[in-house]
Short mmCIF file of C-alpha atoms in Angstrom, two decimals:
data_model
loop_
_atom_site.label_atom_id
_atom_site.label_comp_id
_atom_site.label_asym_id
_atom_site.label_seq_id
_atom_site.Cartn_x
_atom_site.Cartn_y
_atom_site.Cartn_z
CA MET A 34 -101.78 46.53 -21.54
CA SER A 35 -101.29 43.61 -18.56
CA ASN A 36 -104.05 42.24 -16.76
CA ALA A 37 -101.27 41.33 -14.07
CA PRO A 38 -103.38 40.95 -10.57
CA SER A 39 -102.59 44.14 -8.31
CA LYS A 40 -100.15 43.85 -5.56
CA VAL A 41 -101.54 43.52 -1.90
CA LEU A 42 -100.21 46.36 0.20
CA VAL A 43 -98.99 45.06 3.84
CA PRO A 44 -98.63 47.56 6.82
CA ALA A 45 -94.69 46.77 7.61
CA ASP A 46 -95.58 45.72 11.04
CA ASP A 47 -98.23 43.16 10.17
CA LEU A 48 -95.78 41.86 7.67
CA ARG A 49 -92.90 41.54 10.36
CA THR A 50 -95.47 40.05 12.58
CA LEU A 51 -96.43 37.39 9.91
CA ALA A 52 -93.34 36.34 8.75
CA ALA A 53 -91.83 36.20 12.49
CA ALA A 54 -95.08 34.08 13.31
CA LEU A 55 -94.27 31.27 10.20
CA LEU A 56 -90.67 31.30 10.81
CA GLU A 57 -91.50 30.51 14.67
CA LYS A 58 -93.79 27.49 13.40
CA GLY A 59 -90.62 26.50 11.16
CA GLY A 60 -88.79 26.36 14.37
CA LEU A 61 -86.73 29.07 15.01
CA SER A 62 -86.88 30.34 18.44
CA PRO A 63 -89.27 33.84 19.09
CA GLU A 64 -85.98 36.31 19.24
CA HIS A 65 -84.44 34.31 15.87
CA ALA A 66 -87.74 34.55 14.15
CA ARG A 67 -88.28 38.51 14.91
CA THR A 68 -84.65 38.99 13.73
CA THR A 69 -84.98 37.22 10.61
CA ALA A 70 -88.52 38.79 9.90
CA ASP A 71 -86.65 41.99 10.57
CA VAL A 72 -84.26 41.68 7.94
CA PHE A 73 -86.79 40.35 5.12
CA VAL A 74 -89.14 43.23 5.97
CA TRP A 75 -86.23 45.82 5.96
CA ALA A 76 -85.44 44.28 2.54
CA ALA A 77 -88.96 44.56 1.27
CA LEU A 78 -89.53 48.29 2.74
CA ARG A 79 -86.81 49.56 0.31
CA GLY A 80 -87.81 47.72 -2.83
CA VAL A 81 -85.17 44.80 -2.59
CA ASP A 82 -88.07 42.28 -3.09
CA SER A 83 -86.03 39.20 -4.20
CA HIS A 84 -84.59 39.48 -0.44
CA GLY A 85 -87.86 40.52 1.03
CA THR A 86 -91.01 38.40 2.02
CA ALA A 87 -90.58 36.51 -0.63
CA ARG A 88 -87.90 34.52 1.39
CA VAL A 89 -90.21 33.25 4.06
CA PRO A 90 -91.51 30.19 2.32
CA ALA A 91 -87.59 29.39 0.87
CA TYR A 92 -86.42 29.92 4.59
CA LEU A 93 -89.34 27.39 6.03
CA GLU A 94 -88.04 24.73 3.50
CA LEU A 95 -84.38 25.51 4.44
CA LEU A 96 -85.56 24.64 8.14
CA ALA A 97 -87.96 21.71 7.14
CA LYS A 98 -85.15 20.13 5.21
CA GLY A 99 -82.49 20.81 7.92
CA VAL A 100 -79.91 22.81 5.46
CA ALA A 101 -80.61 25.79 8.26
CA ASN A 102 -80.28 24.83 11.68
CA ALA A 103 -83.35 26.00 13.58
CA SER A 104 -81.52 25.80 17.18
CA PRO A 105 -78.11 26.62 16.42
CA ASP A 106 -75.32 26.51 19.15
CA ILE A 107 -73.90 29.99 17.95
CA LYS A 108 -70.42 30.35 19.35
CA ILE A 109 -68.19 33.66 19.40
CA GLU A 110 -64.28 32.75 19.43
CA SER A 111 -61.80 35.65 19.91
CA THR A 112 -58.20 35.53 20.56
CA THR A 113 -57.90 39.27 19.99
CA PRO A 114 -59.93 42.64 21.17
CA ALA A 115 -60.42 43.70 17.86
CA ALA A 116 -61.20 40.38 16.02
CA ALA A 117 -63.91 37.45 16.19
CA VAL A 118 -65.40 34.72 14.81
CA VAL A 119 -68.85 33.73 15.09
CA ASP A 120 -69.27 29.90 14.41
CA ALA A 121 -72.99 30.23 13.11
CA ASP A 122 -73.60 26.26 13.46
CA ARG A 123 -75.90 26.77 9.97
CA ALA A 124 -78.05 29.32 11.54
CA PRO A 125 -79.75 31.25 9.31
CA GLY A 126 -77.98 34.56 8.02
CA PRO A 127 -80.11 36.98 9.64
CA VAL A 128 -79.27 35.36 13.19
CA ALA A 129 -75.58 35.06 12.46
CA LEU A 130 -74.82 38.42 11.06
CA SER A 131 -77.04 40.24 13.57
CA ALA A 132 -74.98 38.68 15.91
CA ALA A 133 -71.75 39.55 14.03
CA ALA A 134 -72.87 43.04 13.79
CA ASP A 135 -73.49 43.73 17.03
CA GLU A 136 -69.94 42.10 18.21
CA ALA A 137 -68.31 44.16 15.64
CA VAL A 138 -70.03 47.27 16.71
CA ARG A 139 -69.04 46.56 20.35
CA ARG A 140 -65.66 45.65 19.68
CA ALA A 141 -64.91 48.80 17.46
CA HIS A 142 -66.25 51.55 20.59
CA THR A 143 -63.19 49.88 22.30
CA THR A 144 -60.68 49.35 19.61
CA GLY A 145 -61.40 51.72 17.00
CA ILE A 146 -61.99 48.97 14.12
CA ALA A 147 -63.25 45.46 14.64
CA SER A 148 -63.88 42.53 12.04
CA VAL A 149 -66.08 39.73 12.92
CA GLY A 150 -66.07 36.86 10.43
CA VAL A 151 -69.19 34.48 10.28
CA ARG A 152 -68.20 30.71 9.42
CA ARG A 153 -70.69 28.34 8.28
CA THR A 154 -74.05 30.15 8.17
CA VAL A 155 -76.99 29.77 5.55
CA HIS A 156 -78.13 32.62 2.99
CA THR A 157 -77.30 35.85 4.57
CA GLY A 158 -80.12 37.85 3.29
CA ALA A 159 -79.90 41.56 2.02
CA ILE A 160 -76.25 42.33 3.66
CA GLY A 161 -77.17 46.00 3.52
CA TYR A 162 -78.99 45.40 6.51
CA TYR A 163 -75.99 44.48 8.58
CA VAL A 164 -73.76 47.34 7.49
CA SER A 165 -76.74 49.93 7.85
CA LYS A 166 -77.15 48.40 11.82
CA ILE A 167 -73.71 49.50 12.29
CA ALA A 168 -74.10 52.76 10.68
CA GLU A 169 -77.11 53.50 12.94
CA GLN A 170 -74.51 53.41 15.94
CA GLY A 171 -72.53 56.17 14.21
CA LEU A 172 -69.94 53.51 13.07
CA VAL A 173 -69.07 52.88 9.31
CA GLY A 174 -70.09 49.41 8.10
CA LEU A 175 -68.37 46.99 5.87
CA GLY A 176 -69.45 43.70 4.93
CA PHE A 177 -68.38 40.90 2.40
CA VAL A 178 -70.15 37.49 1.70
CA ALA A 179 -69.01 34.39 0.00
CA GLY A 180 -71.42 31.58 -1.27
CA MET A 181 -71.89 28.83 -3.47
CA PRO A 182 -70.47 29.14 -7.01
CA ASN A 183 -73.12 30.27 -9.29
CA MET A 184 -71.35 32.77 -11.73
CA GLY A 185 -68.76 32.51 -14.46
CA TYR A 186 -65.25 33.95 -14.02
CA THR A 187 -63.16 35.30 -17.24
CA GLY A 188 -61.64 32.81 -18.87
CA VAL A 189 -63.52 29.85 -16.95
CA LYS A 190 -65.89 27.37 -18.79
CA GLY A 191 -69.16 27.14 -16.64
CA ALA A 192 -70.17 28.41 -13.15
CA ALA A 193 -66.80 29.28 -11.34
CA VAL A 194 -67.10 31.77 -8.59
CA ALA A 195 -70.13 33.05 -6.37
CA THR A 196 -72.08 36.43 -6.97
CA SER A 197 -70.42 37.57 -3.78
CA PRO A 198 -71.77 40.86 -2.32
CA LEU A 199 -70.06 43.95 -0.70
CA ALA A 200 -72.05 46.58 1.24
CA ILE A 201 -70.71 49.51 2.99
CA ALA A 202 -72.65 52.11 5.11
CA VAL A 203 -71.38 55.29 6.34
CA PRO A 204 -73.42 57.53 8.28
CA ALA A 205 -74.71 61.28 7.96
CA THR A 206 -75.91 63.82 10.20
CA GLU A 207 -78.89 65.31 8.23
CA ARG A 208 -79.32 62.78 5.61
CA ASP A 209 -79.73 58.96 5.28
CA PRO A 210 -76.41 57.30 5.46
CA LEU A 211 -74.57 56.35 2.45
CA LEU A 212 -75.25 52.57 1.60
CA LEU A 213 -73.60 50.94 -1.41
CA ASP A 214 -75.00 47.46 -1.62
CA MET A 215 -73.79 45.26 -4.84
CA ALA A 216 -73.11 41.93 -5.86
CA THR A 217 -70.24 41.02 -8.15
CA ALA A 218 -72.48 39.97 -10.91
CA THR A 219 -73.84 41.98 -13.72
CA ILE A 220 -77.19 40.66 -12.92
CA ALA A 221 -78.74 39.15 -10.21
CA LEU A 222 -80.05 35.29 -10.83
CA GLY A 223 -83.59 36.66 -9.77
CA LYS A 224 -83.54 38.86 -12.76
CA ILE A 225 -82.57 36.12 -14.98
CA ARG A 226 -85.68 34.24 -13.62
CA GLN A 227 -87.91 37.49 -14.11
CA ALA A 228 -86.90 37.80 -17.88
CA LYS A 229 -87.39 33.96 -18.21
CA ALA A 230 -90.83 34.49 -16.82
CA SER A 231 -91.99 37.70 -18.98
CA GLY A 232 -89.80 36.54 -22.14
CA THR A 233 -87.78 39.96 -21.98
CA PRO A 234 -84.22 39.48 -23.80
CA LEU A 235 -81.55 40.02 -21.07
CA PRO A 236 -78.76 42.79 -21.82
CA GLU A 237 -75.72 42.02 -23.62
CA GLY A 238 -72.81 40.43 -21.34
CA ALA A 239 -74.81 39.98 -18.37
CA ALA A 240 -75.81 36.17 -18.69
CA ALA A 241 -73.89 32.87 -19.79
CA THR A 242 -75.34 29.39 -20.83
CA GLU A 243 -74.69 26.25 -18.86
CA ASP A 244 -70.69 26.18 -20.47
CA GLY A 245 -70.28 29.70 -20.06
CA THR A 246 -71.14 31.21 -23.39
CA PRO A 247 -72.85 34.47 -23.21
CA THR A 248 -76.15 35.16 -24.41
CA THR A 249 -79.37 37.36 -24.12
CA ASP A 250 -81.68 34.48 -24.46
CA PRO A 251 -83.30 34.17 -20.99
CA GLU A 252 -84.43 30.76 -22.00
CA GLN A 253 -80.66 29.42 -22.49
CA ALA A 254 -79.05 31.75 -19.53
CA VAL A 255 -78.28 29.61 -16.24
CA MET A 256 -75.92 31.85 -14.91
CA PRO A 257 -74.98 35.64 -14.49
CA LEU A 258 -71.57 37.21 -15.71
CA PRO A 259 -69.09 38.93 -13.38
CA LEU A 260 -69.44 42.84 -13.25
CA GLY A 261 -66.84 44.10 -15.38
CA GLY A 262 -65.47 40.96 -16.59
CA ALA A 263 -62.21 40.13 -14.83
CA LYS A 264 -63.25 42.89 -11.92
CA GLY A 265 -66.05 41.47 -11.00
CA SER A 266 -64.65 37.80 -11.05
CA GLY A 267 -61.26 39.00 -9.40
CA MET A 268 -63.72 40.54 -6.21
CA SER A 269 -65.58 37.32 -6.25
CA LEU A 270 -62.30 35.33 -5.41
CA ALA A 271 -61.00 37.98 -3.22
CA PHE A 272 -64.14 37.88 -0.94
CA GLU A 273 -63.60 34.15 -0.63
CA LEU A 274 -60.34 34.51 0.52
CA LEU A 275 -61.53 37.37 2.82
CA THR A 276 -64.21 35.25 4.25
CA SER A 277 -64.50 31.64 3.85
CA VAL A 278 -60.59 30.71 3.60
CA LEU A 279 -59.93 33.61 6.27
CA VAL A 280 -62.52 31.67 9.06
CA GLY A 281 -61.19 28.13 7.80
CA ALA A 282 -64.36 27.36 5.94
CA PRO A 283 -63.15 27.33 2.37
CA ILE A 284 -66.13 26.90 -0.30
CA PHE A 285 -64.63 27.34 -3.65
CA ALA A 286 -61.86 24.79 -3.25
CA SER A 287 -64.27 22.21 -1.72
CA PHE A 288 -66.82 22.99 -4.40
CA HIS A 289 -64.68 22.12 -7.07
CA SER A 290 -63.21 19.15 -5.68
CA ASP A 291 -64.18 15.28 -5.49
CA ASP A 292 -65.76 16.03 -2.08
CA PRO A 293 -69.70 15.64 -2.41
CA GLN A 294 -69.81 17.58 1.04
CA GLY A 295 -68.51 20.57 -1.30
CA ARG A 296 -72.04 21.15 -2.87
CA LYS A 297 -73.72 21.60 0.45
CA HIS A 298 -75.23 24.91 0.64
CA ARG A 299 -73.39 27.39 3.34
CA GLN A 300 -72.21 30.84 2.85
CA ASN A 301 -69.32 33.07 4.88
CA ALA A 302 -69.10 36.39 5.91
CA LEU A 303 -67.03 39.04 7.33
CA LEU A 304 -68.23 42.43 8.82
CA ILE A 305 -66.33 45.63 9.88
CA ALA A 306 -67.13 48.05 11.74
CA ILE A 307 -64.85 51.09 12.21
CA ASP A 308 -65.28 53.97 14.98
CA PRO A 309 -64.79 57.57 13.14
CA ALA A 310 -64.09 58.62 16.64
CA ALA A 311 -60.75 56.66 16.64
CA PHE A 312 -59.73 59.26 13.33
CA GLY A 313 -60.82 62.31 14.93
CA ASP A 314 -63.94 64.16 15.95
CA ALA A 315 -67.09 61.83 15.47
CA ASP A 316 -69.70 64.46 14.79
CA ALA A 317 -67.33 66.63 12.32
CA PHE A 318 -67.07 63.38 10.44
CA THR A 319 -70.79 62.87 9.98
CA ALA A 320 -70.97 66.67 9.23
CA ALA A 321 -68.45 66.23 6.37
CA VAL A 322 -70.06 63.34 4.96
CA ASP A 323 -73.39 65.63 4.82
CA THR A 324 -71.49 68.09 2.70
CA THR A 325 -69.92 65.81 0.83
CA LEU A 326 -73.25 64.05 -0.13
CA ALA A 327 -74.79 67.80 -0.38
CA THR A 328 -72.00 68.46 -2.91
CA LEU A 329 -72.65 65.75 -5.34
CA LYS A 330 -76.26 66.41 -5.09
CA GLY A 331 -75.44 70.26 -6.20
CA LEU A 332 -73.68 68.73 -9.30
CA PRO A 333 -75.34 69.73 -12.66
CA ALA A 334 -77.58 66.71 -13.69
CA ALA A 335 -76.84 65.21 -17.10
CA ASP A 336 -79.34 65.70 -19.72
CA GLY A 337 -82.30 63.17 -18.88
CA ALA A 338 -81.14 62.13 -15.68
CA GLU A 339 -84.00 62.36 -12.95
CA GLY A 340 -81.80 63.71 -10.61
CA VAL A 341 -78.07 63.12 -8.93
CA PHE A 342 -78.33 60.45 -5.99
CA TYR A 343 -75.97 58.81 -4.07
CA PRO A 344 -75.89 54.97 -2.87
CA GLY A 345 -78.80 54.21 -0.95
CA GLU A 346 -80.60 57.56 -1.18
CA ARG A 347 -83.44 56.37 -3.37
CA SER A 348 -83.97 53.15 -1.41
CA ALA A 349 -84.39 55.19 2.04
CA ALA A 350 -86.82 57.17 0.03
CA VAL A 351 -88.93 54.08 -0.95
CA ALA A 352 -88.68 52.89 2.70
CA ALA A 353 -90.24 55.96 4.31
CA ALA A 354 -92.96 55.97 1.55
CA ARG A 355 -93.93 52.27 2.19
CA GLY A 356 -93.52 52.74 5.91
CA GLU A 357 -96.41 55.11 5.32
CA ARG A 358 -98.59 53.29 2.79
CA GLY A 359 -97.77 49.62 3.50
CA VAL A 360 -95.50 47.37 1.52
CA PRO A 361 -96.51 45.96 -2.06
CA VAL A 362 -96.46 42.18 -1.98
CA ALA A 363 -96.66 40.32 -5.32
CA PRO A 364 -100.09 38.29 -5.83
CA LYS A 365 -97.79 35.17 -6.06
CA VAL A 366 -96.10 35.79 -2.82
CA TRP A 367 -98.97 36.63 -0.78
CA ARG A 368 -100.09 33.39 -1.85
CA GLU A 369 -97.86 31.41 -0.82
CA LEU A 370 -97.26 33.47 2.55
CA THR A 371 -101.24 33.04 3.17
CA GLU A 372 -101.17 29.13 2.20
CA SER A 373 -98.19 28.53 4.65
CA ALA A 374 -99.75 30.58 7.38
CA ALA A 375 -103.19 27.98 7.10
CA LYS A 376 -100.88 25.10 6.79
CA LEU A 377 -98.99 26.42 10.11
CA GLY A 378 -102.16 27.79 11.69
CA VAL A 379 -101.27 31.45 11.65
CA THR A 380 -103.80 33.98 11.15
CA PRO A 381 -102.49 36.48 8.40
CA PRO A 382 -103.45 40.00 8.67
CA THR A 383 -106.30 41.52 6.78
CA VAL A 384 -105.26 43.42 3.90
CA ALA A 385 -106.48 46.00 1.33
#
């Protein structure tokens, strides 16, 4: 039995208030601080702890070092009704991508489909959040992100491409939306760190050493390997073209060039909103989504399976439960949050 200290249970609203207060002390405007806290708490509620409130201290550091811009001059550029580019001016990802999601929805209501690129933001957070925002408005949301190379590429020695994620949210009528949110890596970088901390061997083909040799030893592993080999690395490269290169802010080529600026942390994104009403009857569409999901759930479960689930279903159930009982925060994360609070003169909530 492990004697690990138990997690602290914090009501979601209290966690949101604390995170927003800390980010505001870190330099963000009250509105930007709330937006950023929303994204973290959304992830924490759904059990995506790597992108949850654990990110607050990291963001405070990004702001303190000037990697993230606390008072960005965000510009929206557009030459055509169905597309725009949000120039983020190094704003935190939650600020830039929330603006992009709103812009995509607004335009798609008129044009049926709209895409909004995000140029030069910093750490996007859980991209499932932004496509979910689009789905909440009754539209289909798609999102792609490109970041700094930190993953292998089939046939290349060392880190080549980023673990760039893809997310798709499809609204339903009676059910929680379908939410597919996946990285192009076999496992997250955070999982490698966790395995290192607990001394657990990694799965075969999930991670590699500095020079790209696959390893199951968490001590030797420094980077994840692409999902499905050439499929995952090909997707990552395609997302770099769809986001960074499309908005005129290439990451991959400058990262692998002699330019020292090429290594500066930045991310780019593309969000797409599709209005089902442009394709026919919007209500009939979401009803048919329900039928599709119900059909899947009615299929015979395999031996030993807990049940049949569609993407996003279980995390929505986790969010409902945590919304009622509170969000479990790891002792180390809670300590970091309360230490930041003490340093910045913020009063943390009292917790169980």
